[in-house]
Amino acid sequence: MKIDAPLFESLVDDYQQRVDAALERWLPPPDVNPICLHQAMRYAVLAPGKRVRPILVYATASALGIDLKRVDGAASAVEIIHAYSLIHDDLPAMDDDDLRRGRPTCHRKFDEATAILAGDALQALAFYIISHDPQMTPDAEARLQMVEKLSLFSGSRGMAGGQAIDLAAVGKTLNIAELETMHIHKTGALIRTCVQLAALSTNKLSQQRHQALDSYAKLIGLSFQVQDDILDVTSDTVTLGKTQGADSARNKPTFPSIIGLHASREKAQELHQNALQALSIFGEEADILRYISAWFVERSN
Ligand code: GRG
């Protein structure tokens, strides 16, 4: 599909609406017991996030000619894992934040115990979806691989491990390689999962194409975080929907704090160019992924 900027924007809108509808189907109803827990889960997931990760699942599926119905489950699962990670990240024991997606954080709106449980239950729900969704692949082996990827990349060797490195790094001096390792795990692993889950939804993908997509995903996973660090310095709380300057206030190492703002912008652009290069074996069917890479480094929230 030939893509230009307006079409890209309308596809992003479609994907956001599509995943919101799927999330609504998977989330427990707000009036079913335990009501408070279910309301907290819905509050966190349905809050107005960018839906970057589901968009990436749909975009990869679209580039590979996969029916989007087959990846609704994967798109929902990654957003649900992301929502759980945000709830737990905001807790007093971690970043102790009051604002998320322009609203009070889950533990502020409900209470700490409910927020912990909502995160736990969301993590379980994501794996339920991947193992259960009848619309996904009929191939049991592929489904098992999806469970494996999601668990590996969200666990201690992926996102949760990155969070542990992050917490240990507060107030410390990291070099750029150590900072990258942290972000490759904390942010990059789940972004990589999005592309992998979509790629696993087809058995027609060559090893070479699979690897090219994975390289692309690794590069944009890091560029997303570089831009996040830049925005923490340059944006404002209302635009971000979370507390601006929170990283520097907590004395967290970031790309701008280590290499400066100018070099951070160059780094983001370099990662973007490398991501485009990784897609060079694809034709215009992958243009949507090229636009996503550009979006990641140009976004303002
Ligand atoms: C608690 C296991 C555990 C992990 C937490 C994702 C994470 C790991 C912490 C969130 C804090 C943070 C700033 C992480 C970097 C990743 C990131 C930029 C998250 C925000 O993602 P967006 O911008 O948020 O996609 P929305 O709200 O738009 O979905």
Short mmCIF file of C-alpha atoms and ligand atoms in Angstrom, two decimals:
data_model
loop_
_atom_site.label_atom_id
_atom_site.label_comp_id
_atom_site.label_asym_id
_atom_site.label_seq_id
_atom_site.Cartn_x
_atom_site.Cartn_y
_atom_site.Cartn_z
CA MET A 1 0.00 0.00 0.00
CA LYS A 2 1.37 3.43 -0.97
CA ILE A 3 1.34 5.62 2.12
CA ASP A 4 1.51 9.36 2.58
CA ALA A 5 1.29 11.42 5.78
CA PRO A 6 -2.54 11.87 5.83
CA LEU A 7 -3.11 8.15 5.16
CA PHE A 8 -0.64 7.27 7.91
CA GLU A 9 -2.56 9.48 10.35
CA SER A 10 -5.86 7.92 9.41
CA LEU A 11 -4.41 4.40 9.76
CA VAL A 12 -3.10 5.30 13.22
CA ASP A 13 -6.62 6.50 14.14
CA ASP A 14 -8.14 3.27 12.79
CA TYR A 15 -5.68 1.11 14.72
CA GLN A 16 -6.29 3.06 17.94
CA GLN A 17 -10.05 2.58 17.59
CA ARG A 18 -9.62 -1.04 16.64
CA VAL A 19 -7.53 -1.89 19.69
CA ASP A 20 -9.81 0.12 21.99
CA ALA A 21 -12.74 -2.00 20.81
CA ALA A 22 -10.74 -5.20 21.31
CA LEU A 23 -9.61 -4.08 24.79
CA GLU A 24 -13.22 -3.36 25.72
CA ARG A 25 -14.10 -6.93 24.73
CA TRP A 26 -11.28 -8.49 26.76
CA LEU A 27 -11.46 -6.40 29.91
CA PRO A 28 -13.76 -7.61 32.70
CA PRO A 29 -17.03 -5.62 32.95
CA PRO A 30 -16.96 -2.80 35.54
CA ASP A 31 -20.09 -4.07 37.36
CA VAL A 32 -18.85 -7.63 37.95
CA ASN A 33 -17.18 -8.64 41.22
CA PRO A 34 -14.57 -7.81 42.37
CA ILE A 35 -15.87 -4.46 41.18
CA CYS A 36 -13.07 -2.28 42.52
CA LEU A 37 -10.35 -4.42 40.94
CA HIS A 38 -12.12 -4.57 37.59
CA GLN A 39 -12.70 -0.83 37.60
CA ALA A 40 -9.02 -0.22 38.36
CA MET A 41 -7.96 -2.50 35.48
CA ARG A 42 -10.28 -0.68 33.09
CA TYR A 43 -9.22 2.74 34.39
CA ALA A 44 -5.56 2.05 33.65
CA VAL A 45 -5.97 0.32 30.30
CA LEU A 46 -8.69 2.48 28.75
CA ALA A 47 -7.05 5.77 29.75
CA PRO A 48 -6.03 7.81 26.70
CA GLY A 49 -2.58 6.45 25.85
CA LYS A 50 -1.05 6.66 22.39
CA ARG A 51 -1.50 2.91 21.79
CA VAL A 52 1.95 2.84 20.20
CA ARG A 53 2.48 -0.86 20.80
CA PRO A 54 -0.83 -2.10 19.33
CA ILE A 55 -0.31 0.27 16.39
CA LEU A 56 3.03 -1.42 15.78
CA VAL A 57 1.40 -4.87 15.91
CA TYR A 58 -1.23 -3.83 13.34
CA ALA A 59 1.30 -2.04 11.14
CA THR A 60 3.56 -5.09 11.04
CA ALA A 61 0.58 -7.31 10.24
CA SER A 62 -0.47 -4.92 7.49
CA ALA A 63 3.06 -4.86 6.01
CA LEU A 64 3.01 -8.68 5.96
CA GLY A 65 -0.49 -8.94 4.46
CA ILE A 66 -1.95 -10.56 7.60
CA ASP A 67 -5.67 -10.14 8.30
CA LEU A 68 -5.87 -7.69 11.24
CA LYS A 69 -8.46 -9.90 12.98
CA ARG A 70 -5.66 -12.36 13.61
CA VAL A 71 -3.62 -9.84 15.60
CA ASP A 72 -6.35 -8.14 17.65
CA GLY A 73 -5.38 -10.48 20.52
CA ALA A 74 -1.67 -9.70 20.24
CA ALA A 75 -2.38 -5.96 20.00
CA SER A 76 -4.56 -6.13 23.14
CA ALA A 77 -2.06 -8.27 25.05
CA VAL A 78 0.90 -5.90 24.51
CA GLU A 79 -1.16 -2.85 25.50
CA ILE A 80 -2.36 -4.69 28.61
CA ILE A 81 1.20 -5.64 29.59
CA HIS A 82 2.21 -2.01 28.99
CA ALA A 83 -0.67 -0.77 31.20
CA TYR A 84 0.33 -3.15 33.99
CA SER A 85 3.95 -1.93 33.79
CA LEU A 86 2.82 1.71 34.02
CA ILE A 87 0.63 1.00 37.08
CA HIS A 88 3.49 -0.70 38.89
CA ASP A 89 6.08 1.84 37.72
CA ASP A 90 3.98 4.66 39.22
CA LEU A 91 3.69 3.03 42.67
CA PRO A 92 5.34 4.68 45.69
CA ALA A 93 7.87 1.82 45.85
CA MET A 94 9.00 2.64 42.33
CA ASP A 95 8.65 6.08 40.69
CA ASP A 96 5.93 7.35 43.06
CA ASP A 97 4.08 9.34 40.39
CA ASP A 98 0.74 11.13 40.70
CA LEU A 99 -0.07 11.67 37.04
CA ARG A 100 -0.34 9.23 34.15
CA ARG A 101 -2.03 9.77 30.80
CA GLY A 102 -3.28 13.11 32.08
CA ARG A 103 -5.10 11.53 35.03
CA PRO A 104 -4.33 10.53 38.61
CA THR A 105 -2.23 7.36 38.67
CA CYS A 106 -4.04 4.11 39.47
CA HIS A 107 -2.91 3.99 43.12
CA ARG A 108 -3.98 7.64 43.58
CA LYS A 109 -7.41 7.03 42.05
CA PHE A 110 -7.98 3.75 43.90
CA ASP A 111 -5.43 2.66 46.52
CA GLU A 112 -2.05 1.01 46.52
CA ALA A 113 -3.22 -2.55 47.13
CA THR A 114 -5.82 -2.28 44.37
CA ALA A 115 -3.22 -0.87 41.97
CA ILE A 116 -0.81 -3.73 42.69
CA LEU A 117 -3.58 -6.26 42.13
CA ALA A 118 -4.76 -4.52 38.95
CA GLY A 119 -1.23 -4.79 37.54
CA ASP A 120 -1.01 -8.45 38.53
CA ALA A 121 -4.41 -9.26 37.05
CA LEU A 122 -3.62 -7.40 33.82
CA GLN A 123 -0.42 -9.36 33.36
CA ALA A 124 -2.38 -12.59 33.75
CA LEU A 125 -5.07 -11.33 31.35
CA ALA A 126 -2.48 -10.67 28.63
CA PHE A 127 -1.32 -14.28 28.76
CA TYR A 128 -4.91 -15.51 28.84
CA ILE A 129 -5.59 -13.61 25.62
CA ILE A 130 -2.51 -14.93 23.81
CA SER A 131 -3.20 -18.51 24.85
CA HIS A 132 -6.95 -18.36 24.29
CA ASP A 133 -7.97 -15.94 21.50
CA PRO A 134 -9.73 -18.12 18.88
CA GLN A 135 -9.09 -15.57 16.10
CA MET A 136 -5.33 -15.94 16.29
CA THR A 137 -3.30 -18.51 14.46
CA PRO A 138 -4.66 -22.07 14.21
CA ASP A 139 -1.03 -23.21 14.55
CA ALA A 140 -0.53 -24.36 18.16
CA GLU A 141 3.26 -24.21 17.81
CA ALA A 142 3.11 -20.57 16.68
CA ARG A 143 0.80 -19.71 19.58
CA LEU A 144 3.21 -21.30 22.00
CA GLN A 145 6.05 -19.25 20.51
CA MET A 146 3.98 -16.10 21.06
CA VAL A 147 3.52 -17.01 24.74
CA GLU A 148 7.25 -17.65 24.95
CA LYS A 149 8.16 -14.28 23.38
CA LEU A 150 5.73 -12.31 25.52
CA SER A 151 6.91 -13.96 28.73
CA LEU A 152 10.61 -13.70 27.88
CA PHE A 153 10.48 -10.06 26.79
CA SER A 154 8.25 -8.86 29.62
CA GLY A 155 10.07 -10.77 32.38
CA SER A 156 13.42 -10.41 34.13
CA ARG A 157 15.34 -10.76 30.87
CA GLY A 158 13.23 -8.05 29.30
CA MET A 159 11.02 -5.25 30.62
CA ALA A 160 10.98 -6.18 34.34
CA GLY A 161 14.76 -6.69 34.22
CA GLY A 162 15.15 -3.25 32.63
CA GLN A 163 13.05 -1.77 35.39
CA ALA A 164 15.32 -3.41 37.99
CA ILE A 165 18.39 -1.88 36.28
CA ASP A 166 16.57 1.47 36.20
CA LEU A 167 15.78 1.41 39.93
CA ALA A 168 19.37 0.45 40.77
CA ALA A 169 20.70 3.30 38.59
CA VAL A 170 19.02 6.19 40.42
CA GLY A 171 21.69 8.63 41.55
CA LYS A 172 24.45 6.65 39.80
CA THR A 173 26.57 7.59 36.84
CA LEU A 174 25.97 5.27 33.89
CA ASN A 175 27.94 5.30 30.70
CA ILE A 176 26.06 5.35 27.41
CA ALA A 177 26.40 1.57 26.89
CA GLU A 178 24.90 0.88 30.33
CA LEU A 179 22.07 3.34 29.67
CA GLU A 180 21.33 1.65 26.35
CA THR A 181 21.30 -1.78 27.99
CA MET A 182 18.75 -0.51 30.50
CA HIS A 183 16.47 0.94 27.82
CA ILE A 184 16.83 -1.99 25.43
CA HIS A 185 15.30 -4.05 28.23
CA LYS A 186 12.87 -1.65 29.89
CA THR A 187 11.30 -0.11 26.79
CA GLY A 188 12.79 -1.91 23.80
CA ALA A 189 11.88 -5.48 24.73
CA LEU A 190 8.11 -4.89 24.65
CA ILE A 191 8.36 -2.92 21.41
CA ARG A 192 10.32 -5.81 19.93
CA THR A 193 7.60 -8.19 21.12
CA CYS A 194 4.98 -6.26 19.13
CA VAL A 195 6.75 -6.93 15.85
CA GLN A 196 7.55 -10.53 16.77
CA LEU A 197 3.96 -11.38 17.72
CA ALA A 198 2.70 -10.06 14.39
CA ALA A 199 5.46 -11.89 12.49
CA LEU A 200 4.55 -15.13 14.25
CA SER A 201 0.98 -14.77 12.96
CA THR A 202 2.10 -15.90 9.52
CA ASN A 203 4.07 -18.98 8.54
CA LYS A 204 5.04 -17.42 5.22
CA LEU A 205 7.83 -15.19 6.46
CA SER A 206 11.41 -15.98 5.43
CA GLN A 207 14.13 -16.06 8.08
CA GLN A 208 15.77 -13.09 6.37
CA ARG A 209 12.60 -10.98 6.58
CA HIS A 210 11.99 -12.06 10.15
CA GLN A 211 15.49 -10.93 11.13
CA ALA A 212 15.14 -7.65 9.25
CA LEU A 213 11.94 -6.89 11.16
CA ASP A 214 13.58 -7.77 14.45
CA SER A 215 16.53 -5.45 13.71
CA TYR A 216 14.05 -2.69 12.84
CA ALA A 217 12.15 -3.30 16.09
CA LYS A 218 15.31 -3.16 18.22
CA LEU A 219 16.31 0.15 16.65
CA ILE A 220 12.93 1.84 17.05
CA GLY A 221 12.63 0.47 20.60
CA LEU A 222 15.72 2.47 21.50
CA SER A 223 14.81 5.54 19.42
CA PHE A 224 11.44 5.67 21.19
CA GLN A 225 13.23 5.89 24.53
CA VAL A 226 15.80 8.45 23.35
CA GLN A 227 12.89 10.65 22.28
CA ASP A 228 11.17 9.97 25.62
CA ASP A 229 14.27 11.23 27.44
CA ILE A 230 14.40 14.30 25.16
CA LEU A 231 10.72 15.07 25.85
CA ASP A 232 11.28 14.73 29.59
CA VAL A 233 13.58 17.75 29.23
CA THR A 234 11.89 19.76 26.48
CA SER A 235 8.13 19.17 26.81
CA ASP A 236 5.58 20.05 29.49
CA THR A 237 3.38 18.10 31.88
CA VAL A 238 0.09 18.81 30.06
CA THR A 239 1.42 17.68 26.66
CA LEU A 240 3.08 14.59 28.13
CA GLY A 241 0.18 13.62 30.42
CA LYS A 242 2.82 12.66 32.99
CA THR A 243 5.11 14.72 35.19
CA GLN A 244 7.62 16.54 32.98
CA GLY A 245 11.18 16.59 34.30
CA ALA A 246 10.48 13.59 36.55
CA ASP A 247 13.61 11.76 35.42
CA SER A 248 16.00 14.60 36.14
CA ALA A 249 14.18 15.39 39.41
CA ARG A 250 14.85 11.82 40.50
CA ASN A 251 18.45 12.06 39.37
CA LYS A 252 17.93 9.32 36.79
CA PRO A 253 20.50 8.90 34.05
CA THR A 254 19.02 9.82 30.65
CA PHE A 255 20.40 10.36 27.14
CA PRO A 256 20.39 14.18 27.49
CA SER A 257 22.01 13.98 30.94
CA ILE A 258 24.83 11.81 29.61
CA ILE A 259 25.45 13.02 26.06
CA GLY A 260 23.51 16.32 26.00
CA LEU A 261 20.37 17.36 24.12
CA HIS A 262 21.95 17.97 20.72
CA ALA A 263 23.75 14.60 20.63
CA SER A 264 20.55 12.89 21.87
CA ARG A 265 18.63 14.34 18.90
CA GLU A 266 21.38 13.13 16.58
CA LYS A 267 21.25 9.72 18.21
CA ALA A 268 17.48 9.49 17.66
CA GLN A 269 17.91 10.42 13.99
CA GLU A 270 20.73 7.91 13.55
CA LEU A 271 18.58 5.12 15.02
CA HIS A 272 15.73 6.15 12.71
CA GLN A 273 17.99 6.02 9.64
CA ASN A 274 19.32 2.62 10.71
CA ALA A 275 15.75 1.38 11.18
CA LEU A 276 14.93 2.46 7.60
CA GLN A 277 18.05 0.65 6.46
CA ALA A 278 16.95 -2.53 8.26
CA LEU A 279 13.73 -2.44 6.21
CA SER A 280 15.56 -2.07 2.90
CA ILE A 281 14.71 -5.62 1.78
CA PHE A 282 11.01 -4.67 1.93
CA GLY A 283 9.15 -2.68 -0.68
CA GLU A 284 6.43 -0.10 -0.23
CA GLU A 285 4.33 -2.61 1.75
CA ALA A 286 6.57 -1.69 4.72
CA ASP A 287 6.11 2.08 4.32
CA ILE A 288 3.81 2.11 7.31
CA LEU A 289 6.68 0.81 9.44
CA ARG A 290 8.94 3.52 8.01
CA TYR A 291 6.38 6.15 9.04
CA ILE A 292 6.20 4.66 12.52
CA SER A 293 9.97 4.98 12.90
CA ALA A 294 9.75 8.65 11.89
CA TRP A 295 6.83 9.19 14.29
CA PHE A 296 8.82 7.72 17.20
CA VAL A 297 11.57 10.34 16.86
CA GLU A 298 9.35 13.28 15.88
CA ARG A 299 6.54 12.83 18.41
CA SER A 300 5.79 15.55 20.95
CA ASN A 301 4.12 13.37 23.60
C1 GRG B 1 7.04 -2.29 36.58
C2 GRG B 1 7.73 -4.46 35.47
C3 GRG B 1 7.65 -2.99 35.45
C4 GRG B 1 8.13 -2.35 34.39
C5 GRG B 1 8.02 -0.92 34.19
C6 GRG B 1 7.46 0.56 31.04
C7 GRG B 1 8.08 0.66 32.37
C8 GRG B 1 8.71 -0.55 32.95
C9 GRG B 1 8.02 1.78 33.07
C10 GRG B 1 7.33 3.00 32.62
C11 GRG B 1 8.20 4.17 32.82
C12 GRG B 1 8.80 4.60 31.56
C13 GRG B 1 8.91 6.05 31.31
C14 GRG B 1 9.25 3.71 30.75
C15 GRG B 1 9.82 3.97 29.49
C16 GRG B 1 8.85 3.47 28.51
C17 GRG B 1 7.86 4.48 28.21
C18 GRG B 1 8.33 5.61 27.42
C19 GRG B 1 6.64 4.36 28.66
C20 GRG B 1 5.54 5.26 28.30
O1 GRG B 1 5.03 4.72 27.11
P1 GRG B 1 4.09 5.55 26.15
O2 GRG B 1 4.75 6.86 25.84
O3 GRG B 1 2.84 5.80 27.08
O4 GRG B 1 3.74 4.68 25.01
P2 GRG B 1 1.28 5.86 26.71
O5 GRG B 1 0.64 6.43 27.96
O6 GRG B 1 1.09 6.75 25.51
O7 GRG B 1 0.85 4.46 26.45
#
